[in-house]
Coordinates of C-alpha atoms in Angstrom, one line a residue:
X188 CA 42.7 -27.0 17.8
X189 CA 40.8 -29.3 15.4
X190 CA 42.5 -30.4 12.2
X191 CA 39.2 -31.3 10.4
X192 CA 35.6 -30.6 11.0
X193 CA 32.4 -31.8 9.3
X194 CA 29.6 -29.4 8.5
X195 CA 26.3 -31.1 8.9
X196 CA 24.4 -28.5 6.8
X197 CA 24.2 -27.0 3.4
X198 CA 23.7 -23.7 1.6
X199 CA 25.1 -20.3 2.8
X200 CA 25.8 -21.3 6.4
X201 CA 28.0 -24.3 5.2
X202 CA 29.9 -21.9 3.0
X203 CA 30.2 -19.5 5.9
X204 CA 31.6 -22.1 8.2
X205 CA 34.1 -23.3 5.5
X206 CA 35.3 -19.7 5.0
X207 CA 36.1 -19.3 8.7
X208 CA 37.6 -22.7 9.1
X209 CA 39.9 -22.1 6.2
X210 CA 41.1 -18.9 7.8
X211 CA 41.9 -20.9 10.9
X212 CA 43.8 -23.6 9.0
X213 CA 41.2 -26.2 9.6
X214 CA 40.1 -28.7 6.9
X215 CA 36.5 -29.1 6.2
X216 CA 34.1 -31.9 5.1
X217 CA 30.9 -31.2 3.4
X218 CA 27.9 -33.5 3.2
X219 CA 25.4 -33.4 0.3
X220 CA 22.2 -34.9 -1.0
X221 CA 21.4 -35.8 -4.5
X222 CA 20.0 -32.4 -5.1
X223 CA 23.2 -30.7 -3.9
X224 CA 25.9 -32.7 -5.7
X225 CA 27.0 -29.6 -7.5
X226 CA 26.2 -27.1 -4.8
X227 CA 28.7 -24.4 -3.8
X228 CA 29.4 -25.7 -0.3
X229 CA 30.4 -29.0 -1.9
X230 CA 32.9 -27.2 -4.2
X231 CA 34.4 -25.1 -1.5
X232 CA 35.0 -28.0 1.1
X233 CA 38.2 -30.0 1.1
X234 CA 36.2 -33.2 1.1
X235 CA 32.6 -34.1 0.5
X236 CA 30.4 -37.1 1.4
X237 CA 27.2 -38.1 -0.3
X238 CA 24.5 -38.9 2.3
X239 CA 21.4 -39.7 0.4
X240 CA 18.4 -38.6 -1.6
X241 CA 17.2 -35.0 -1.8
X242 CA 14.5 -35.0 0.9
X243 CA 16.1 -33.8 4.1
X244 CA 14.5 -36.6 6.1
X245 CA 16.5 -39.1 4.0
X246 CA 19.8 -37.1 4.1
X247 CA 20.5 -34.1 6.3
X248 CA 18.3 -35.3 9.1
X249 CA 19.7 -38.8 9.3
X250 CA 22.0 -38.9 12.3
X251 CA 23.6 -42.2 11.4
X252 CA 24.8 -41.0 8.0
X253 CA 26.3 -37.8 9.5
X254 CA 28.1 -39.7 12.2
X255 CA 29.3 -42.3 9.6
X256 CA 30.6 -39.4 7.4
X257 CA 32.6 -38.1 10.4
X258 CA 34.2 -41.6 11.0
X259 CA 34.9 -42.1 7.3
X260 CA 36.7 -38.8 6.9
X261 CA 38.4 -38.6 10.4
X262 CA 36.5 -35.4 11.3
X263 CA 37.1 -34.5 14.9
X264 CA 34.1 -32.2 15.3
X265 CA 30.7 -31.5 13.8
X266 CA 29.4 -27.9 13.1
X267 CA 25.6 -28.2 12.7
X268 CA 25.0 -24.6 11.5
X269 CA 21.3 -23.8 12.0
X270 CA 18.2 -25.7 11.0
X271 CA 18.2 -29.6 10.5
X272 CA 20.0 -31.2 13.4
X273 CA 21.4 -28.1 15.1
X274 CA 19.0 -28.1 18.0
X275 CA 18.5 -31.8 18.3
X276 CA 19.4 -32.9 21.7
X277 CA 19.7 -36.6 20.7
X278 CA 22.1 -35.8 17.9
X279 CA 24.3 -33.7 20.2
X280 CA 24.4 -36.5 22.7
X281 CA 25.1 -39.3 20.1
X282 CA 27.9 -37.2 18.7
X283 CA 29.5 -36.7 22.1
X284 CA 29.1 -40.5 22.8
X285 CA 31.0 -41.2 19.7
X286 CA 33.9 -39.1 20.8
X287 CA 33.3 -36.4 18.3
X288 CA 33.0 -32.8 19.4
X289 CA 29.7 -31.1 18.9
X290 CA 30.3 -27.4 18.0
X291 CA 27.5 -26.1 19.9
X292 CA 26.0 -26.3 23.5
X293 CA 25.9 -29.6 25.4
X294 CA 22.9 -31.8 24.9
X295 CA 21.5 -31.0 28.3
X296 CA 21.3 -27.3 27.6
X297 CA 19.6 -28.1 24.2
X298 CA 17.1 -30.2 25.9
X299 CA 16.4 -27.7 28.7
X300 CA 15.9 -24.8 26.3
X301 CA 14.1 -26.8 23.5
X302 CA 11.0 -27.3 25.6
X303 CA 9.1 -24.0 25.9
X304 CA 7.4 -24.9 29.1
X305 CA 10.5 -26.2 30.7
X306 CA 12.6 -23.2 29.5
X307 CA 10.0 -20.7 31.0
X308 CA 10.3 -22.5 34.3
X309 CA 14.1 -22.2 34.2
X310 CA 13.8 -18.6 33.2
X311 CA 11.6 -17.8 36.1
X312 CA 13.9 -19.5 38.6
X313 CA 16.8 -17.5 37.1
X314 CA 14.8 -14.3 37.8
X315 CA 14.3 -13.6 34.1
X316 CA 11.1 -11.7 33.2
X317 CA 8.5 -14.0 31.9
X318 CA 5.1 -13.3 30.4
X319 CA 2.1 -13.8 32.7
X320 CA 0.5 -17.1 31.9
X321 CA 0.2 -20.8 32.7
X322 CA 3.2 -22.7 31.9
X323 CA 1.6 -26.2 32.5
X324 CA 0.1 -28.0 29.5
X325 CA -3.7 -27.2 29.2
X326 CA -5.9 -30.3 29.1
X327 CA -8.9 -29.0 27.3
X328 CA -10.5 -26.1 25.4
X329 CA -12.8 -25.5 28.2
X330 CA -9.9 -25.1 30.6
X331 CA -8.1 -22.9 28.1
X332 CA -11.1 -20.5 28.1
X333 CA -11.1 -20.4 31.9
X334 CA -7.4 -19.6 32.0
X335 CA -7.6 -17.0 29.3
X336 CA -10.4 -15.2 31.3
X337 CA -8.2 -15.2 34.3
X338 CA -5.2 -13.8 32.5
X339 CA -7.2 -11.3 30.6
X340 CA -7.6 -10.9 26.8
X341 CA -5.8 -11.0 24.4
X342 CA -3.9 -14.2 25.1
X343 CA -1.5 -16.3 23.0
X344 CA -2.0 -20.1 22.7
X345 CA 1.3 -21.7 21.9
X346 CA 2.5 -25.3 21.3
X347 CA 5.2 -26.3 23.7
X348 CA 7.3 -27.8 20.8
X349 CA 6.4 -25.1 18.4
X350 CA 8.5 -22.9 16.2
X351 CA 8.5 -20.9 12.9
X352 CA 5.0 -19.6 13.6
X353 CA 3.5 -23.1 13.7
X354 CA 1.4 -24.0 16.7
X355 CA 0.5 -20.5 17.6
X356 CA -2.8 -18.6 17.8
X357 CA -3.9 -15.3 19.3
X358 CA -7.4 -15.1 21.0
X359 CA -9.4 -11.9 21.8
X360 CA -12.5 -13.6 23.3
X361 CA -13.8 -16.9 24.6
X362 CA -14.9 -18.2 21.2
X363 CA -11.4 -17.7 19.7
X364 CA -9.7 -19.1 22.8
X365 CA -11.8 -22.3 22.5
X366 CA -11.3 -22.7 18.7
X367 CA -7.7 -21.6 18.9
X368 CA -6.8 -24.2 21.4
X369 CA -8.2 -27.0 19.3
X370 CA -6.5 -26.0 16.1
X371 CA -3.2 -25.2 17.9
X372 CA -3.2 -28.6 19.5
X373 CA -4.0 -30.4 16.2
X374 CA -1.3 -28.5 14.4
X375 CA 1.3 -29.2 17.1
X376 CA 0.4 -32.9 17.0
X377 CA 0.8 -33.1 13.2
X378 CA 3.9 -30.9 13.0
X379 CA 5.9 -31.9 16.0
X380 CA 4.3 -35.1 17.4
X381 CA 3.8 -33.1 20.7
X382 CA 0.3 -31.7 21.3
X383 CA 1.1 -30.0 24.6
X384 CA -0.2 -26.3 24.6
X385 CA 0.1 -23.6 27.0
X386 CA -1.3 -20.0 27.3
X387 CA 0.3 -16.6 28.0
X388 CA -0.6 -13.0 27.9
X389 CA -0.4 -11.5 24.4
X390 CA 1.8 -8.4 24.4
X391 CA 0.2 -5.7 22.2
X392 CA 2.4 -3.7 19.7
X393 CA 5.3 -6.1 20.5
X394 CA 8.8 -5.9 19.2
X395 CA 10.9 -9.0 18.8
X396 CA 14.4 -8.3 20.3
X397 CA 17.0 -10.9 20.9
X398 CA 20.3 -11.0 22.9
X399 CA 23.3 -12.8 21.5
X400 CA 25.2 -14.7 24.3
X401 CA 28.6 -16.5 24.4
X402 CA 29.6 -19.0 27.0
X403 CA 32.8 -21.0 27.3
X404 CA 33.5 -24.2 29.2
X405 CA 35.1 -22.3 32.1
X406 CA 32.0 -20.5 33.4
X407 CA 32.4 -17.2 31.5
X408 CA 29.4 -15.9 29.8
X409 CA 28.9 -12.5 28.0
X410 CA 26.2 -10.9 25.9
X411 CA 27.0 -9.2 22.5
X412 CA 24.3 -6.6 22.5
X413 CA 21.0 -7.1 20.8
X414 CA 19.4 -7.6 17.4
X415 CA 16.0 -6.1 16.3
X416 CA 14.0 -8.8 14.5
X417 CA 10.5 -7.3 14.5
X418 CA 10.1 -7.0 10.7
X419 CA 8.5 -10.4 10.2
X420 CA 6.0 -11.9 7.8
X421 CA 3.9 -14.7 9.1
X422 CA 6.3 -15.1 12.0
X423 CA 9.3 -15.5 9.7
X424 CA 12.1 -12.8 10.0
X425 CA 12.6 -10.7 6.9
X426 CA 14.9 -7.9 8.1
X427 CA 17.3 -7.9 11.1
X428 CA 19.4 -5.0 12.5
X429 CA 21.8 -4.3 15.3
X430 CA 21.4 -2.4 17.5
X431 CA 17.7 -1.9 18.0
X432 CA 16.4 1.6 17.1
X433 CA 13.9 1.2 20.1
X434 CA 15.9 0.4 23.1
X435 CA 17.7 2.7 25.4
X436 CA 21.0 1.8 27.2
X437 CA 19.2 1.1 30.5
X438 CA 16.8 -1.5 28.9
X439 CA 19.6 -2.9 26.8
X440 CA 21.8 -3.7 29.8
X441 CA 18.8 -5.2 31.8
X442 CA 18.0 -7.5 29.0
X443 CA 21.6 -8.4 28.5
X444 CA 22.0 -9.2 32.2
X445 CA 19.0 -11.4 32.2
X446 CA 20.2 -13.3 29.1
X447 CA 23.5 -14.0 30.8
X448 CA 21.8 -15.1 34.0
X449 CA 19.7 -17.7 32.0
X450 CA 22.7 -18.9 30.1
X451 CA 24.6 -19.5 33.4
X452 CA 21.6 -21.2 34.9
X453 CA 21.7 -23.9 32.3
X454 CA 25.6 -24.1 32.1
X455 CA 25.4 -22.8 28.5
X456 CA 28.5 -23.3 26.3
X457 CA 28.9 -21.9 22.8
X458 CA 26.9 -19.2 21.0
X459 CA 23.1 -18.9 21.7
X460 CA 20.4 -16.4 21.5
X461 CA 17.9 -15.3 24.2
X462 CA 14.7 -13.9 22.5
X463 CA 12.5 -11.4 24.3
X464 CA 9.2 -9.8 23.4
X465 CA 9.3 -6.1 24.2
X466 CA 6.1 -4.0 24.7
X467 CA 5.7 -0.4 23.7
X468 CA 6.5 0.8 27.2
X469 CA 9.9 -1.2 27.0
X470 CA 8.8 -3.9 29.4
X471 CA 10.4 -7.1 28.2
X472 CA 9.6 -10.8 28.7
X473 CA 11.5 -14.0 27.9
X474 CA 10.3 -15.7 24.8
X475 CA 12.7 -18.6 24.1
X476 CA 16.3 -19.5 23.8
X477 CA 17.8 -20.7 20.5
X478 CA 20.7 -23.0 21.3
X479 CA 22.5 -22.5 18.0
X480 CA 23.9 -19.8 15.7
X481 CA 21.2 -17.5 14.3
X482 CA 20.7 -16.7 10.6
X483 CA 21.1 -13.0 11.5
X484 CA 24.4 -13.4 13.4
X485 CA 26.4 -11.3 10.8
X486 CA 24.8 -8.0 12.1
X487 CA 26.2 -8.8 15.5
X488 CA 29.6 -9.5 13.9
X489 CA 29.7 -6.2 12.1
X490 CA 29.0 -4.0 15.1
X491 CA 31.3 -5.9 17.4
X492 CA 34.1 -6.9 15.0
X493 CA 33.9 -10.5 16.3
X494 CA 33.7 -13.8 14.3
X495 CA 31.1 -15.8 16.0
X496 CA 31.8 -19.0 13.9
X497 CA 35.5 -18.8 15.0
X498 CA 34.5 -18.2 18.6
X499 CA 32.2 -21.3 18.7
X500 CA 35.0 -23.4 17.1
X501 CA 37.5 -22.3 19.7
X502 CA 35.1 -22.7 22.7
X503 CA 34.2 -26.2 21.4
X504 CA 37.9 -27.0 21.5
X505 CA 38.1 -25.9 25.1
X506 CA 39.5 -22.4 24.8
X507 CA 38.4 -19.5 27.2
X508 CA 36.6 -16.5 25.9
X509 CA 39.5 -14.0 25.1
X510 CA 37.5 -11.0 26.4
X511 CA 35.1 -9.8 29.1
X512 CA 31.8 -7.9 29.0
X513 CA 33.4 -4.5 29.2
X514 CA 35.8 -5.3 26.3
X515 CA 33.0 -5.7 23.7
X516 CA 32.6 -2.8 21.4
X517 CA 29.4 -1.5 19.7
X518 CA 30.3 0.4 16.5
X519 CA 27.8 1.8 14.0
X520 CA 24.8 0.1 12.6
X521 CA 24.3 -3.1 10.7
X522 CA 21.2 -4.4 8.7
X523 CA 20.6 -7.8 7.1
X524 CA 18.0 -8.6 4.4
X525 CA 17.1 -12.2 3.7
X526 CA 17.0 -12.7 -0.1
X527 CA 14.5 -15.5 -0.7
X528 CA 13.4 -17.4 -3.8
X529 CA 9.7 -16.2 -3.7
X530 CA 7.5 -14.0 -5.8
X531 CA 6.2 -11.0 -3.7
X532 CA 3.8 -10.0 -6.4
X533 CA 2.1 -13.4 -6.2
X534 CA 1.6 -13.6 -2.5
X535 CA 5.2 -14.8 -2.0
X536 CA 4.7 -18.0 -3.8
X537 CA 7.9 -20.1 -3.7
X538 CA 10.1 -19.9 -6.8
X539 CA 12.4 -22.7 -7.7
X540 CA 14.5 -23.4 -10.7
X541 CA 17.9 -22.3 -12.2
X542 CA 19.5 -19.1 -11.5
X543 CA 20.1 -17.9 -15.1
X544 CA 21.7 -14.7 -13.9
X545 CA 23.3 -13.9 -10.5
X546 CA 25.2 -10.8 -10.0
X547 CA 26.0 -9.9 -6.3
X548 CA 26.5 -6.4 -5.1
X549 CA 30.2 -5.5 -4.9
X550 CA 31.4 -6.4 -1.4
X551 CA 33.2 -3.8 0.5
X552 CA 35.1 -4.8 3.7
X553 CA 33.2 -3.6 6.7
X554 CA 30.4 -2.0 4.6
X555 CA 28.7 -4.5 2.3
X556 CA 28.8 -8.3 2.9
X557 CA 27.0 -11.1 1.0
X558 CA 26.7 -14.7 2.2
X559 CA 25.3 -17.2 -0.2
X560 CA 25.4 -20.9 -1.0
X561 CA 24.5 -20.6 -4.7
X562 CA 26.2 -19.4 -7.9
X563 CA 25.1 -18.4 -11.3
X564 CA 23.8 -21.4 -13.2
X565 CA 22.9 -23.2 -9.9
X566 CA 19.5 -24.3 -8.9
X567 CA 17.2 -23.5 -6.1
X568 CA 15.7 -26.9 -5.2
X569 CA 12.2 -27.4 -3.8
X570 CA 13.4 -29.5 -1.0
X571 CA 15.0 -26.9 1.3
X572 CA 14.8 -23.4 2.6
X573 CA 14.2 -20.8 -0.1
X574 CA 17.0 -18.5 1.0
X575 CA 19.3 -17.4 -1.9
X576 CA 21.6 -15.2 0.1
X577 CA 21.9 -12.9 3.0
X578 CA 22.8 -9.2 2.3
X579 CA 24.4 -7.4 5.1
X580 CA 25.5 -3.8 5.3
X581 CA 27.2 -1.6 7.9
X582 CA 27.0 2.2 8.3
X583 CA 28.2 4.8 10.8
X584 CA 24.6 5.2 11.9
X585 CA 21.2 3.8 10.9
X586 CA 20.5 6.4 8.2
X587 CA 23.7 5.4 6.5
X588 CA 23.1 1.7 6.8
X589 CA 19.6 2.1 5.2
X590 CA 21.0 4.1 2.4
X591 CA 23.7 1.6 1.8
X592 CA 21.2 -1.3 1.9
X593 CA 19.0 0.4 -0.7
X594 CA 22.0 0.8 -3.0
X595 CA 23.1 -2.8 -2.5
X596 CA 19.5 -4.1 -3.2
X597 CA 19.4 -2.1 -6.4
X598 CA 22.6 -3.8 -7.5
X599 CA 21.5 -7.3 -6.6
X600 CA 20.7 -9.0 -10.0
X601 CA 18.7 -12.3 -10.0
X602 CA 17.1 -13.7 -13.1
X603 CA 15.5 -17.1 -13.9
X604 CA 13.6 -17.2 -10.7
X605 CA 11.7 -14.6 -8.7
X606 CA 13.1 -13.0 -5.5
X607 CA 11.8 -10.9 -2.7
X608 CA 14.2 -8.1 -3.6
X609 CA 11.4 -5.7 -4.7
X610 CA 9.7 -6.1 -1.4
X611 CA 12.9 -5.7 0.6
X612 CA 13.6 -2.5 -1.2
X613 CA 10.1 -1.2 -0.6
X614 CA 10.5 -1.9 3.1
X615 CA 13.7 0.0 3.2
X616 CA 12.0 3.1 1.7
X617 CA 8.9 2.8 3.9
X618 CA 8.5 5.8 6.2
X619 CA 7.6 3.7 9.3
X620 CA 10.7 1.5 8.8
X621 CA 13.0 4.5 8.3
X622 CA 11.5 6.2 11.4
X623 CA 12.0 3.0 13.5
X624 CA 8.2 3.1 14.2
X625 CA 7.3 -0.6 13.8
X626 CA 6.5 -3.8 15.6
X627 CA 6.0 -7.4 14.7
X628 CA 2.6 -6.5 13.0
X629 CA 4.2 -4.0 10.7
X630 CA 4.0 -6.1 7.5
X631 CA 0.5 -7.4 8.2
X632 CA -0.7 -3.8 8.9
X633 CA 0.9 -2.1 5.9
X634 CA 0.5 -4.8 3.3
X635 CA -2.8 -6.4 4.5
X636 CA -3.9 -7.1 0.9
X637 CA -0.4 -8.2 -0.3
X638 CA 2.3 -6.5 -2.1
X639 CA 2.1 -4.8 -5.5
X640 CA 4.2 -2.4 -7.5
X641 CA 1.4 0.2 -7.2
X642 CA 1.9 0.4 -3.4
X643 CA 5.5 1.8 -3.9
X644 CA 6.0 5.4 -4.8
X645 CA 9.3 6.6 -6.2
X646 CA 10.8 9.8 -4.8
X647 CA 11.8 11.0 -8.2
X648 CA 9.7 9.2 -10.9
X649 CA 11.0 11.3 -13.8
X650 CA 14.5 9.9 -13.0
X651 CA 13.3 6.5 -14.3
X652 CA 11.7 8.1 -17.3
X653 CA 15.0 9.9 -18.0
X654 CA 16.9 6.7 -17.8
X655 CA 14.5 4.9 -20.1
X656 CA 14.9 7.7 -22.7
X657 CA 18.8 7.5 -22.4
X658 CA 18.7 3.8 -22.7
X659 CA 16.5 4.0 -25.7
X660 CA 18.9 6.5 -27.3
X661 CA 21.8 4.1 -26.6
X662 CA 20.0 1.3 -28.4
X663 CA 19.3 3.6 -31.3
X664 CA 23.0 4.5 -31.5
X665 CA 23.8 0.8 -31.5
X666 CA 21.3 0.1 -34.2
X667 CA 22.7 2.8 -36.5
X668 CA 26.3 1.7 -35.8
X669 CA 25.8 -1.9 -36.9
X670 CA 23.5 -1.2 -39.9
X671 CA 24.7 -0.6 -43.4
X672 CA 24.2 3.0 -44.5
X673 CA 23.6 4.1 -48.1
X674 CA 25.9 7.1 -48.7
X675 CA 23.7 10.3 -48.9
X676 CA 20.8 8.5 -47.2
X677 CA 22.3 7.9 -43.7
X678 CA 19.8 7.4 -40.8
X679 CA 20.3 10.2 -38.3
X680 CA 19.9 9.5 -34.5
X681 CA 17.1 11.6 -33.2
X682 CA 17.2 13.4 -30.0
X683 CA 13.4 13.9 -29.2
X684 CA 11.4 11.0 -27.9
X685 CA 8.1 10.2 -26.2
X686 CA 8.3 7.9 -23.3
X687 CA 5.0 6.2 -22.3
X688 CA 4.8 5.1 -18.7
X689 CA 1.6 3.7 -17.2
X690 CA -0.4 5.2 -19.9
X691 CA 1.0 8.7 -19.6
X692 CA 3.3 10.1 -22.4
X693 CA 6.4 12.1 -21.4
X694 CA 8.1 14.3 -24.0
X695 CA 11.9 13.7 -23.6
X696 CA 15.0 15.2 -25.2
X697 CA 18.2 13.3 -25.1
X698 CA 21.5 14.9 -26.3
X699 CA 24.8 13.0 -26.1
X700 CA 27.5 14.7 -24.0
X701 CA 31.0 13.7 -22.9
X702 CA 30.5 10.4 -21.0
X703 CA 26.7 10.5 -21.0
X704 CA 23.5 12.3 -21.9
X705 CA 21.7 15.5 -21.1
X706 CA 18.1 14.4 -20.8
X707 CA 15.1 16.7 -20.4
X708 CA 11.8 15.1 -19.3
X709 CA 8.7 17.2 -19.0
X710 CA 10.8 20.2 -18.8
X711 CA 13.2 18.9 -16.1
X712 CA 16.8 18.5 -17.0
X713 CA 18.9 15.5 -15.9
X714 CA 22.6 15.0 -16.7
X715 CA 23.4 11.3 -16.9
X716 CA 27.0 10.0 -16.7
X717 CA 27.3 6.2 -17.2
X718 CA 29.4 3.5 -19.0
X719 CA 26.2 1.4 -19.4
X720 CA 26.2 -0.8 -22.5
X721 CA 23.2 -2.4 -24.3
X722 CA 22.4 -5.7 -22.9
X723 CA 23.6 -4.9 -19.3
X724 CA 21.0 -5.3 -16.6
X725 CA 22.7 -3.1 -14.1
X726 CA 22.7 0.6 -14.9
X727 CA 25.3 2.3 -12.8
X728 CA 26.4 6.0 -13.0
X729 CA 25.2 9.3 -11.7
X730 CA 22.2 11.5 -12.5
X731 CA 22.8 15.2 -11.9
X732 CA 25.7 14.4 -9.7
X733 CA 23.9 11.8 -7.6
X734 CA 25.1 8.1 -7.7
X735 CA 22.4 5.9 -9.1
X736 CA 22.2 2.1 -9.5
X737 CA 19.1 0.6 -11.1
X738 CA 18.2 -2.4 -13.2
X739 CA 16.9 -2.0 -16.8
X740 CA 16.1 -4.6 -19.4
X741 CA 14.8 -4.4 -22.9
X742 CA 11.7 -6.5 -23.3
X743 CA 10.7 -6.4 -27.0
X744 CA 9.5 -2.8 -27.6
X745 CA 9.5 -2.0 -23.9
X746 CA 12.1 -1.3 -21.2
X747 CA 11.6 -2.8 -17.7
X748 CA 13.1 -0.7 -14.9
X749 CA 13.5 -1.4 -11.2
X750 CA 14.8 0.9 -8.5
X751 CA 14.2 1.3 -4.8
X752 CA 11.4 -1.2 -4.8
X753 CA 9.6 0.4 -7.8
X754 CA 9.1 -1.7 -11.0
X755 CA 7.7 -0.1 -14.1
X756 CA 7.6 -0.6 -17.9
X757 CA 8.3 2.2 -20.3
X758 CA 8.1 2.4 -24.1
X759 CA 10.0 5.0 -26.1
X760 CA 9.5 6.2 -29.6
X761 CA 10.8 8.9 -31.7
X762 CA 8.7 12.2 -31.5
X763 CA 7.2 13.5 -34.8
X764 CA 6.7 17.2 -34.5
X765 CA 5.0 17.2 -37.9
X766 CA 2.3 15.1 -36.5
X767 CA 1.4 17.4 -33.7
X768 CA -0.9 20.5 -33.8
X769 CA -3.6 21.9 -31.7
X770 CA -7.1 22.3 -33.0
X771 CA -7.9 26.1 -32.8
X772 CA -11.4 25.3 -31.7
X773 CA -10.6 22.8 -28.9
X774 CA -7.9 21.2 -26.9
X775 CA -7.8 18.1 -29.1
X776 CA -4.7 17.1 -31.0
X777 CA -5.0 17.2 -34.8
X778 CA -2.7 15.8 -37.5
X779 CA -2.3 18.7 -39.9
X780 CA -0.9 16.8 -42.9
X781 CA -0.5 13.3 -44.2
X782 CA 2.6 11.7 -42.7
X783 CA 1.8 8.0 -42.8
X784 CA 3.2 7.5 -39.3
X785 CA 1.6 6.9 -36.0
X786 CA 0.8 10.0 -34.0
X787 CA 2.8 10.0 -30.7
X788 CA 0.7 12.8 -29.3
X789 CA -2.0 10.3 -28.7
X790 CA 0.2 7.3 -28.0
X791 CA -2.3 5.4 -25.8
X792 CA -4.9 5.6 -28.5
X793 CA -2.6 4.4 -31.2
X794 CA -1.5 1.4 -28.9
X795 CA -5.0 0.3 -28.5
X796 CA -5.7 0.6 -32.2
X797 CA -2.5 0.0 -34.0
X798 CA -4.1 -0.2 -37.5
X799 CA -5.1 3.5 -37.4
X800 CA -2.8 6.0 -39.0
X801 CA -2.4 9.7 -39.0
X802 CA -4.6 11.5 -41.5
X803 CA -5.2 15.2 -42.1
X804 CA -7.8 16.6 -39.8
X805 CA -8.4 13.5 -37.7
X806 CA -8.8 14.0 -34.0
X807 CA -6.9 11.7 -31.8
X808 CA -8.1 12.9 -28.4

């Protein structure tokens, strides 16, 4: 076994590899750029080597610097993680030539699977289902139209070297095929330096399902079930889960067998992923093979109980797989949410800067798992991927896993930058996701005009009003406790409030009880038990016996609450019964006597005109 390995990556995957290596008794070397000199992976590693300026093309993508760092530190092997150089055939070859072990597949397998046209030919030869189409480079837009007509619309125009949604167009007619070919070719040339384009049938209502495979250097290859990756935004995965809620056992086995056949055909060693597109009738077709560890690998680990990072290291060291296909368990359900630094309320605009507050959900072994490469006070730089963390949960079934993920998202506190947590929480509550009725077009269909708080409905909106009232009462208690009181003129803590939410006033009564409050809102009674203190962002406790976690902050006179994807602002004030009376001749609210205070019965009017005061006989309707 290796004594020291170098991790040619950064962020959460570097931290993940360090964690497993430490468990195995292997020393680790981190590499870092100027932007990452205080990063978490640098702190966790046994050694660290500076490799250049912040831009990845001058640091993490420079092969010579990575190889030099290996020689400098005596690292026997390189773990590339994912991204950067992980699927670079030249890097794998050069590492091997230097006598350093590449913890991943051999360079020949990377080369074979890295070209989409070549990989489709290999898949066809291995009797793996492939999408109808032309796998030769298309020479012109006119030829593209001719081929598309022969296949039948809709068709997908794809760059051979494409990835991440780049170099891909869908055409439904001749005009779109002609224009799509040209734009796809230009984008491929600019992004990848390779303008080869091919065409295949577009599968309608497709699901993106991938099979995890493992192969050792002794000819043994197995598959570790599947992952459902259909929840995507602009071809980028947002949520992954294992197993898929769509597949049956027959289809699952057929896909697994074909993935193994392809891996054996290229002599695959290490962990890899065979991606399929699956139609609504469960027909499936080979999409591509990722010759590396996937971002979403933890969901497979949770349902199988296997450590994929450890297995990759052991196979790279020449060990055999310690199990066969029939020995691999499939227990429960796992879901992963990618927590990214982006603002979902501003069309997912990237958000960079310092993490002023970062409080992760409490990890529970086998239930809740967080992988991150950042810490509170750290920065999300503009140079790299926007991922803050991966949040992974496991449950006995899909229903339990979804419920656990919703609670974990509620407890995930990020301040200083924006994150996509509200969007992830909204997806978890969406009826189509909960019902498993989705495909790769789900987000585009359901959020065609973008994401906003108004699109999310809370299953119990008065719960948030009750919490706002209780929090306001707690702040009033604190104010009284720290203020100087004149004997005989002490300020009493009131129990009756009016809580304004989205322009609508809600009468609320808050009475302190042992360990919490009895709160009545709009005639509905809630019993809150909590140890929440003023200044805390996370509100944990129970409401009428039901466990609740939500986030609440005081923002001047307002309280901002977030729960299950819903975000709202509430303002609370003491109710003044003396300022409330009904006009006997109408439904309007009248102030019966001079009280020199704002009239809470017409809160919205008073907010618009704060200079107005309650006077006898004045209508506030």
